[in-house]
C-alpha cells in the first residue's frame, strides 16, 4: 500500500469517532507568528469542518498585542503568565485582537473554503464577565462567569465561530481575558469532545528547560496538583485543561503549534502528540 492510502485508512476510525463532535481549539502563540503556519492552521480547521467535525476557535494574540504596545511606547508586564492590563492596555488588546488577529483568521478560513464568523465576548452576550479576584494585581483582566453558548451554536450550524478573548462587564467596562482560560470555559460550556491548545512548546514539560521532558499523559488530578508550582503561560493553560475536563470535556490536549499541521496529527493519527489530559480513572471496586 502506498503511504498516503495508509494514512487515510489510519484516519478513518478517527473521522468516524469525531463526526458531529465539537472540538474547541485554542489558537495562539507560535502557530500565529509565522505565515505558513497560519495558513496551515486554516487549512486544517477547514478540513475538520469538511469531514464533519464542529470546530470552534478561541484565540489570543499575545505577541501581536505586545508588538503594538511597544510601538506605542507602552509598558508590557506579566504576572504569573497573565498580562497586567490597565485601561489603555485593554483598549489596544481589543483593537489588535478584533481588528487584526480575528479578522485575519476569519479571512483565511474563508479563502480556504469555509466561511467563518468572528465574535468577541460582547457578541450575542457570549461572555458574562466579572473582574478577576486579583484585580489589584492584574487590572482589567476579566474572569468569565458564564458562557452563553446559544450564539456559538447558531453560528456553528453554518459557519466556523472564531472567538476573540475580550469582553465587557455589566457596566460596560472592557476586559482582557486570558485566551486559554476562555477556551477552557467555552469547551466546558459546549461539553466539547476535545479541547486542543496550540502552544510554542512541545507540550507540558516536566522540566520547563528540557523540551525532551514532555508529559504525554496526565490525569486532571495530576494537573490540578501541579497548578500551584506551574509558571508563566503554562499555568493558565493547565488551569484551562483542568476546567475543561472537570466540566465534561472528553480530553484536553496541549500540542506544539510550531509543528506544521499539528492539529491533524493529534486528531487523525494513532501516535497523537503533545500532552493529553484525561479524567481521573474510574475507581474500580
Ligand atoms: P501561548 O498561550 O501562546 O501558548 P504562553 O507563553 O502563554 O503561550 O505559554 C507557553 C509558555 O509557558 C512556554 O513557552 C514556556 O515558556 C512556559 N512554560 C512554563 N512552564 C512550562 C512547563 N512546565 N511546560 C511547558 N511550558 C512551560
Ligand atoms: Mg498564553
mmCIF file of C-alpha atoms and ligand atoms in Angstrom:
data_model
loop_
_atom_site.group_PDB
_atom_site.id
_atom_site.type_symbol
_atom_site.label_atom_id
_atom_site.label_comp_id
_atom_site.label_asym_id
_atom_site.label_seq_id
_atom_site.Cartn_x
_atom_site.Cartn_y
_atom_site.Cartn_z
ATOM 1 C CA UNK A 1 0.000 0.000 0.000
ATOM 2 C CA UNK A 2 1.209 3.499 -0.623
ATOM 3 C CA UNK A 3 1.891 5.686 2.374
ATOM 4 C CA UNK A 4 -0.934 8.082 1.510
ATOM 5 C CA UNK A 5 -3.518 5.293 1.396
ATOM 6 C CA UNK A 6 -2.274 4.021 4.750
ATOM 7 C CA UNK A 7 -2.586 7.496 6.169
ATOM 8 C CA UNK A 8 -6.173 7.759 5.009
ATOM 9 C CA UNK A 9 -7.027 4.351 6.435
ATOM 10 C CA UNK A 10 -5.398 5.297 9.730
ATOM 11 C CA UNK A 11 -7.556 8.426 9.834
ATOM 12 C CA UNK A 12 -10.838 6.660 9.069
ATOM 13 C CA UNK A 13 -11.731 5.431 12.591
ATOM 14 C CA UNK A 14 -10.993 8.894 13.954
ATOM 15 C CA UNK A 15 -13.132 10.572 11.321
ATOM 16 C CA UNK A 16 -15.949 8.204 12.272
ATOM 17 C CA UNK A 17 -15.484 8.832 16.005
ATOM 18 C CA UNK A 18 -15.367 12.604 15.617
ATOM 19 C CA UNK A 19 -18.223 13.060 13.183
ATOM 20 C CA UNK A 20 -20.610 15.687 14.536
ATOM 21 C CA UNK A 21 -18.426 16.288 17.596
ATOM 22 C CA UNK A 22 -17.362 19.678 18.827
ATOM 23 C CA UNK A 23 -13.668 20.445 19.124
ATOM 24 C CA UNK A 24 -12.605 23.700 20.766
ATOM 25 C CA UNK A 25 -9.230 24.871 19.512
ATOM 26 C CA UNK A 26 -7.208 27.483 21.353
ATOM 27 C CA UNK A 27 -5.069 29.184 18.781
ATOM 28 C CA UNK A 28 -2.179 31.422 19.649
ATOM 29 C CA UNK A 29 1.490 31.703 20.196
ATOM 30 C CA UNK A 30 3.871 30.220 17.707
ATOM 31 C CA UNK A 31 1.337 28.938 15.208
ATOM 32 C CA UNK A 32 0.215 32.524 14.795
ATOM 33 C CA UNK A 33 3.524 34.252 14.209
ATOM 34 C CA UNK A 34 4.580 32.511 11.008
ATOM 35 C CA UNK A 35 2.781 32.995 7.698
ATOM 36 C CA UNK A 36 2.994 29.379 6.539
ATOM 37 C CA UNK A 37 1.852 28.080 9.948
ATOM 38 C CA UNK A 38 -1.115 30.481 9.892
ATOM 39 C CA UNK A 39 -2.121 29.149 6.529
ATOM 40 C CA UNK A 40 -1.546 25.545 7.578
ATOM 41 C CA UNK A 41 -3.738 26.087 10.623
ATOM 42 C CA UNK A 42 -6.553 27.468 8.456
ATOM 43 C CA UNK A 43 -6.281 24.506 6.067
ATOM 44 C CA UNK A 44 -6.510 22.069 8.981
ATOM 45 C CA UNK A 45 -9.569 23.720 10.528
ATOM 46 C CA UNK A 46 -11.341 23.867 7.170
ATOM 47 C CA UNK A 47 -10.628 20.175 6.681
ATOM 48 C CA UNK A 48 -12.104 19.399 10.124
ATOM 49 C CA UNK A 49 -15.328 21.159 9.152
ATOM 50 C CA UNK A 50 -15.477 19.334 5.815
ATOM 51 C CA UNK A 51 -15.107 15.907 7.427
ATOM 52 C CA UNK A 52 -17.991 16.655 9.779
ATOM 53 C CA UNK A 53 -16.438 17.964 12.972
ATOM 54 C CA UNK A 54 -17.656 21.127 14.598
ATOM 55 C CA UNK A 55 -14.537 23.249 15.164
ATOM 56 C CA UNK A 56 -14.822 26.302 17.437
ATOM 57 C CA UNK A 57 -11.781 28.565 17.615
ATOM 58 C CA UNK A 58 -10.815 30.684 20.617
ATOM 59 C CA UNK A 59 -7.776 32.844 20.095
ATOM 60 C CA UNK A 60 -5.433 35.149 21.896
ATOM 61 C CA UNK A 61 -2.843 37.263 20.184
ATOM 62 C CA UNK A 62 -0.237 37.906 22.826
ATOM 63 C CA UNK A 63 2.717 38.580 20.514
ATOM 64 C CA UNK A 64 0.685 40.997 18.351
ATOM 65 C CA UNK A 65 -0.644 42.853 21.394
ATOM 66 C CA UNK A 66 2.867 43.149 22.797
ATOM 67 C CA UNK A 67 4.163 44.337 19.420
ATOM 68 C CA UNK A 68 1.566 47.110 19.146
ATOM 69 C CA UNK A 69 2.012 48.131 22.786
ATOM 70 C CA UNK A 70 5.732 48.509 22.198
ATOM 71 C CA UNK A 71 5.120 50.540 19.042
ATOM 72 C CA UNK A 72 3.002 52.850 21.184
ATOM 73 C CA UNK A 73 5.709 53.029 23.850
ATOM 74 C CA UNK A 74 3.585 51.245 26.467
ATOM 75 C CA UNK A 75 4.941 49.128 29.292
ATOM 76 C CA UNK A 76 4.323 45.381 28.910
ATOM 77 C CA UNK A 77 4.093 43.420 32.153
ATOM 78 C CA UNK A 78 3.063 39.887 33.073
ATOM 79 C CA UNK A 79 2.363 38.378 36.482
ATOM 80 C CA UNK A 80 2.162 34.572 36.564
ATOM 81 C CA UNK A 81 1.552 34.429 32.838
ATOM 82 C CA UNK A 82 -1.280 36.966 32.965
ATOM 83 C CA UNK A 83 -0.931 40.301 31.172
ATOM 84 C CA UNK A 84 -1.253 43.204 33.599
ATOM 85 C CA UNK A 85 -3.979 45.308 31.965
ATOM 86 C CA UNK A 86 -4.673 48.966 32.636
ATOM 87 C CA UNK A 87 -7.498 50.573 30.587
ATOM 88 C CA UNK A 88 -5.074 51.636 27.818
ATOM 89 C CA UNK A 89 -3.724 48.087 27.550
ATOM 90 C CA UNK A 90 -7.237 46.669 27.267
ATOM 91 C CA UNK A 91 -8.038 49.201 24.548
ATOM 92 C CA UNK A 92 -5.014 48.138 22.496
ATOM 93 C CA UNK A 93 -5.665 44.438 23.173
ATOM 94 C CA UNK A 94 -9.241 44.786 21.969
ATOM 95 C CA UNK A 95 -8.261 46.657 18.804
ATOM 96 C CA UNK A 96 -5.485 44.235 17.938
ATOM 97 C CA UNK A 97 -7.458 41.083 18.740
ATOM 98 C CA UNK A 98 -10.584 42.092 16.852
ATOM 99 C CA UNK A 99 -9.228 44.381 14.161
ATOM 100 C CA UNK A 100 -6.224 42.321 13.228
ATOM 101 C CA UNK A 101 -5.961 38.807 14.635
ATOM 102 C CA UNK A 102 -9.628 37.818 14.493
ATOM 103 C CA UNK A 103 -10.224 39.234 11.044
ATOM 104 C CA UNK A 104 -7.056 37.564 9.761
ATOM 105 C CA UNK A 105 -8.273 34.138 10.947
ATOM 106 C CA UNK A 106 -11.783 34.682 9.594
ATOM 107 C CA UNK A 107 -10.440 35.811 6.221
ATOM 108 C CA UNK A 108 -8.029 32.925 5.940
ATOM 109 C CA UNK A 109 -10.658 30.280 6.734
ATOM 110 C CA UNK A 110 -12.911 31.861 4.127
ATOM 111 C CA UNK A 111 -10.216 31.785 1.465
ATOM 112 C CA UNK A 112 -9.600 28.116 2.203
ATOM 113 C CA UNK A 113 -13.229 27.283 1.596
ATOM 114 C CA UNK A 114 -15.198 27.568 4.849
ATOM 115 C CA UNK A 115 -16.908 30.793 5.802
ATOM 116 C CA UNK A 116 -16.225 31.830 9.395
ATOM 117 C CA UNK A 117 -17.770 34.404 11.724
ATOM 118 C CA UNK A 118 -15.746 36.433 14.200
ATOM 119 C CA UNK A 119 -17.038 37.137 17.700
ATOM 120 C CA UNK A 120 -15.911 38.818 20.874
ATOM 121 C CA UNK A 121 -17.342 38.221 24.320
ATOM 122 C CA UNK A 122 -19.849 41.013 23.714
ATOM 123 C CA UNK A 123 -21.407 39.468 20.618
ATOM 124 C CA UNK A 124 -24.593 37.631 21.377
ATOM 125 C CA UNK A 125 -23.826 38.175 25.091
ATOM 126 C CA UNK A 126 -21.302 35.363 24.741
ATOM 127 C CA UNK A 127 -19.269 36.029 27.905
ATOM 128 C CA UNK A 128 -20.598 37.259 31.221
ATOM 129 C CA UNK A 129 -17.550 38.863 32.785
ATOM 130 C CA UNK A 130 -16.540 39.904 36.264
ATOM 131 C CA UNK A 131 -13.228 41.366 37.430
ATOM 132 C CA UNK A 132 -10.546 38.830 38.317
ATOM 133 C CA UNK A 133 -10.279 38.111 42.029
ATOM 134 C CA UNK A 134 -6.752 39.504 41.794
ATOM 135 C CA UNK A 135 -7.830 42.729 40.087
ATOM 136 C CA UNK A 136 -5.430 44.672 42.327
ATOM 137 C CA UNK A 137 -2.502 42.899 40.639
ATOM 138 C CA UNK A 138 -3.850 42.255 37.162
ATOM 139 C CA UNK A 139 -6.036 45.319 36.468
ATOM 140 C CA UNK A 140 -8.789 44.884 33.891
ATOM 141 C CA UNK A 141 -8.379 41.166 33.442
ATOM 142 C CA UNK A 142 -11.759 39.540 33.397
ATOM 143 C CA UNK A 143 -12.977 36.197 34.590
ATOM 144 C CA UNK A 144 -15.749 34.544 32.662
ATOM 145 C CA UNK A 145 -18.673 33.888 34.931
ATOM 146 C CA UNK A 146 -20.857 32.315 32.276
ATOM 147 C CA UNK A 147 -20.639 31.376 28.609
ATOM 148 C CA UNK A 148 -23.865 31.732 26.697
ATOM 149 C CA UNK A 149 -23.495 29.034 24.062
ATOM 150 C CA UNK A 150 -26.611 29.989 22.082
ATOM 151 C CA UNK A 151 -24.741 32.323 19.786
ATOM 152 C CA UNK A 152 -21.967 29.759 19.185
ATOM 153 C CA UNK A 153 -24.483 27.029 18.395
ATOM 154 C CA UNK A 154 -26.364 29.235 15.937
ATOM 155 C CA UNK A 155 -23.222 30.278 14.106
ATOM 156 C CA UNK A 156 -21.704 26.795 14.124
ATOM 157 C CA UNK A 157 -24.640 25.419 12.190
ATOM 158 C CA UNK A 158 -23.269 27.042 9.060
ATOM 159 C CA UNK A 159 -20.011 28.766 9.898
ATOM 160 C CA UNK A 160 -16.877 28.331 11.944
ATOM 161 C CA UNK A 161 -17.102 30.505 15.083
ATOM 162 C CA UNK A 162 -13.873 32.408 15.788
ATOM 163 C CA UNK A 163 -13.864 33.913 19.283
ATOM 164 C CA UNK A 164 -11.554 36.695 20.495
ATOM 165 C CA UNK A 165 -10.959 36.544 24.244
ATOM 166 C CA UNK A 166 -12.160 40.005 25.245
ATOM 167 C CA UNK A 167 -15.439 41.134 26.778
ATOM 168 C CA UNK A 168 -17.277 43.693 28.867
ATOM 169 C CA UNK A 169 -18.882 43.593 32.295
ATOM 170 C CA UNK A 170 -22.432 44.662 33.054
ATOM 171 C CA UNK A 171 -21.257 48.275 33.476
ATOM 172 C CA UNK A 172 -19.648 48.365 30.042
ATOM 173 C CA UNK A 173 -16.005 48.193 31.176
ATOM 174 C CA UNK A 174 -13.825 46.242 28.776
ATOM 175 C CA UNK A 175 -11.667 43.378 29.983
ATOM 176 C CA UNK A 176 -8.829 41.343 28.647
ATOM 177 C CA UNK A 177 -9.424 37.628 29.239
ATOM 178 C CA UNK A 178 -6.642 35.059 29.075
ATOM 179 C CA UNK A 179 -7.361 33.087 25.917
ATOM 180 C CA UNK A 180 -6.507 29.713 27.469
ATOM 181 C CA UNK A 181 -8.925 30.385 30.307
ATOM 182 C CA UNK A 182 -11.602 31.453 27.822
ATOM 183 C CA UNK A 183 -11.062 28.333 25.700
ATOM 184 C CA UNK A 184 -11.393 26.084 28.757
ATOM 185 C CA UNK A 185 -14.670 27.765 29.717
ATOM 186 C CA UNK A 186 -16.053 27.608 26.177
ATOM 187 C CA UNK A 187 -15.115 23.930 25.851
ATOM 188 C CA UNK A 188 -16.808 23.098 29.155
ATOM 189 C CA UNK A 189 -19.929 25.107 28.285
ATOM 190 C CA UNK A 190 -20.216 23.322 24.932
ATOM 191 C CA UNK A 191 -19.411 19.974 26.558
ATOM 192 C CA UNK A 192 -16.923 19.564 23.727
ATOM 193 C CA UNK A 193 -15.438 16.227 22.758
ATOM 194 C CA UNK A 194 -11.944 17.707 22.917
ATOM 195 C CA UNK A 195 -10.201 20.947 23.778
ATOM 196 C CA UNK A 196 -6.899 21.468 21.979
ATOM 197 C CA UNK A 197 -4.387 24.135 22.992
ATOM 198 C CA UNK A 198 -1.764 25.055 20.408
ATOM 199 C CA UNK A 199 1.349 26.478 22.000
ATOM 200 C CA UNK A 200 5.018 27.260 21.402
ATOM 201 C CA UNK A 201 6.489 24.268 23.213
ATOM 202 C CA UNK A 202 6.194 20.518 22.623
ATOM 203 C CA UNK A 203 3.625 20.102 25.427
ATOM 204 C CA UNK A 204 3.519 20.244 29.184
ATOM 205 C CA UNK A 205 7.129 19.753 30.211
ATOM 206 C CA UNK A 206 8.142 18.011 33.448
ATOM 207 C CA UNK A 207 11.212 20.261 33.337
ATOM 208 C CA UNK A 208 10.404 23.607 31.651
ATOM 209 C CA UNK A 209 14.013 23.850 30.459
ATOM 210 C CA UNK A 210 14.040 20.441 28.809
ATOM 211 C CA UNK A 211 11.978 20.141 25.640
ATOM 212 C CA UNK A 212 12.500 16.391 25.772
ATOM 213 C CA UNK A 213 10.547 16.087 29.021
ATOM 214 C CA UNK A 214 7.009 16.219 27.576
ATOM 215 C CA UNK A 215 4.422 14.524 29.763
ATOM 216 C CA UNK A 216 2.411 12.697 27.161
ATOM 217 C CA UNK A 217 -0.481 11.863 29.508
ATOM 218 C CA UNK A 218 -1.779 13.314 32.734
ATOM 219 C CA UNK A 219 -4.982 12.963 34.708
ATOM 220 C CA UNK A 220 -6.945 16.020 35.705
ATOM 221 C CA UNK A 221 -5.969 15.476 39.371
ATOM 222 C CA UNK A 222 -2.295 15.407 38.441
ATOM 223 C CA UNK A 223 -2.735 18.655 36.547
ATOM 224 C CA UNK A 224 -4.536 20.302 39.448
ATOM 225 C CA UNK A 225 -1.846 19.173 41.878
ATOM 226 C CA UNK A 226 0.800 20.813 39.671
ATOM 227 C CA UNK A 227 -1.042 24.127 39.213
ATOM 228 C CA UNK A 228 0.476 25.868 42.223
ATOM 229 C CA UNK A 229 4.026 25.193 41.086
ATOM 230 C CA UNK A 230 3.441 25.980 37.401
ATOM 231 C CA UNK A 231 4.968 29.075 35.917
ATOM 232 C CA UNK A 232 4.367 31.511 33.089
ATOM 233 C CA UNK A 233 1.819 30.857 30.389
ATOM 234 C CA UNK A 234 1.618 27.169 31.292
ATOM 235 C CA UNK A 235 -0.273 27.973 34.470
ATOM 236 C CA UNK A 236 -3.478 29.349 32.865
ATOM 237 C CA UNK A 237 -3.189 26.657 30.183
ATOM 238 C CA UNK A 238 -3.125 23.812 32.701
ATOM 239 C CA UNK A 239 -5.927 25.509 34.627
ATOM 240 C CA UNK A 240 -7.966 25.624 31.424
ATOM 241 C CA UNK A 241 -7.307 21.941 30.693
ATOM 242 C CA UNK A 242 -8.490 21.050 34.196
ATOM 243 C CA UNK A 243 -11.566 23.265 33.918
ATOM 244 C CA UNK A 244 -12.496 21.721 30.559
ATOM 245 C CA UNK A 245 -12.092 18.111 31.693
ATOM 246 C CA UNK A 246 -13.855 18.729 35.038
ATOM 247 C CA UNK A 247 -16.608 20.395 33.030
ATOM 248 C CA UNK A 248 -17.242 17.265 30.969
ATOM 249 C CA UNK A 249 -14.869 17.617 28.019
ATOM 250 C CA UNK A 250 -13.570 14.187 26.956
ATOM 251 C CA UNK A 251 -9.903 15.161 26.872
ATOM 252 C CA UNK A 252 -7.727 18.261 26.693
ATOM 253 C CA UNK A 253 -4.530 18.424 24.657
ATOM 254 C CA UNK A 254 -1.551 20.753 24.723
ATOM 255 C CA UNK A 255 0.246 20.471 21.409
ATOM 256 C CA UNK A 256 3.138 22.041 19.548
ATOM 257 C CA UNK A 257 1.830 24.812 17.306
ATOM 258 C CA UNK A 258 5.271 25.219 15.724
ATOM 259 C CA UNK A 259 4.852 21.883 14.047
ATOM 260 C CA UNK A 260 3.066 22.158 10.686
ATOM 261 C CA UNK A 261 -0.411 20.554 10.749
ATOM 262 C CA UNK A 262 -0.102 19.610 14.420
ATOM 263 C CA UNK A 263 -3.908 19.644 14.695
ATOM 264 C CA UNK A 264 -4.319 16.914 12.087
ATOM 265 C CA UNK A 265 -1.521 14.859 13.613
ATOM 266 C CA UNK A 266 -3.205 14.999 17.003
ATOM 267 C CA UNK A 267 -6.685 14.224 15.767
ATOM 268 C CA UNK A 268 -6.180 11.716 12.978
ATOM 269 C CA UNK A 269 -3.085 9.670 13.721
ATOM 270 C CA UNK A 270 -2.549 6.837 16.181
ATOM 271 C CA UNK A 271 0.542 8.407 17.712
ATOM 272 C CA UNK A 272 -1.017 11.679 18.873
ATOM 273 C CA UNK A 273 1.336 14.435 20.001
ATOM 274 C CA UNK A 274 1.961 16.659 22.993
ATOM 275 C CA UNK A 275 0.176 16.232 26.333
ATOM 276 C CA UNK A 276 -3.240 14.629 26.773
ATOM 277 C CA UNK A 277 -5.201 15.438 29.933
ATOM 278 C CA UNK A 278 -7.908 12.927 30.771
ATOM 279 C CA UNK A 279 -10.491 12.499 33.519
ATOM 280 C CA UNK A 280 -9.298 10.532 36.545
ATOM 281 C CA UNK A 281 -9.640 6.819 36.033
ATOM 282 C CA UNK A 282 -12.872 5.498 37.469
ATOM 283 C CA UNK A 283 -12.305 3.782 40.787
ATOM 284 C CA UNK A 284 -12.636 0.027 40.470
ATOM 285 C CA UNK A 285 -14.108 -1.659 43.492
HETATM 286 P P1 LIG B 1 0.559 30.507 24.414
HETATM 287 O O1 LIG B 1 -0.519 30.834 25.417
HETATM 288 O O2 LIG B 1 0.518 31.349 23.210
HETATM 289 O O3 LIG B 1 0.593 29.055 24.096
HETATM 290 P P2 LIG B 1 2.378 31.153 26.583
HETATM 291 O O4 LIG B 1 3.696 31.851 26.521
HETATM 292 O O5 LIG B 1 1.269 31.847 27.304
HETATM 293 O O6 LIG B 1 1.994 30.824 25.094
HETATM 294 O O7 LIG B 1 2.556 29.730 27.282
HETATM 295 C C1 LIG B 1 3.558 28.815 26.887
HETATM 296 C C2 LIG B 1 4.868 29.041 27.666
HETATM 297 O O8 LIG B 1 4.789 28.548 29.005
HETATM 298 C C3 LIG B 1 6.064 28.283 27.120
HETATM 299 O O9 LIG B 1 6.663 28.941 26.041
HETATM 300 C C4 LIG B 1 7.022 28.213 28.327
HETATM 301 O O10 LIG B 1 7.909 29.294 28.292
HETATM 302 C C5 LIG B 1 6.117 28.425 29.525
HETATM 303 N N1 LIG B 1 6.185 27.333 30.481
HETATM 304 C C6 LIG B 1 6.348 27.456 31.816
HETATM 305 N N2 LIG B 1 6.352 26.259 32.430
HETATM 306 C C7 LIG B 1 6.202 25.321 31.486
HETATM 307 C C8 LIG B 1 6.132 23.877 31.506
HETATM 308 N N3 LIG B 1 6.193 23.159 32.641
HETATM 309 N N4 LIG B 1 5.946 23.240 30.322
HETATM 310 C C9 LIG B 1 5.854 23.934 29.176
HETATM 311 N N5 LIG B 1 5.920 25.286 29.091
HETATM 312 C C10 LIG B 1 6.093 25.984 30.234
HETATM 313 MG MG1 LIG B 2 -0.759 32.177 26.959
#
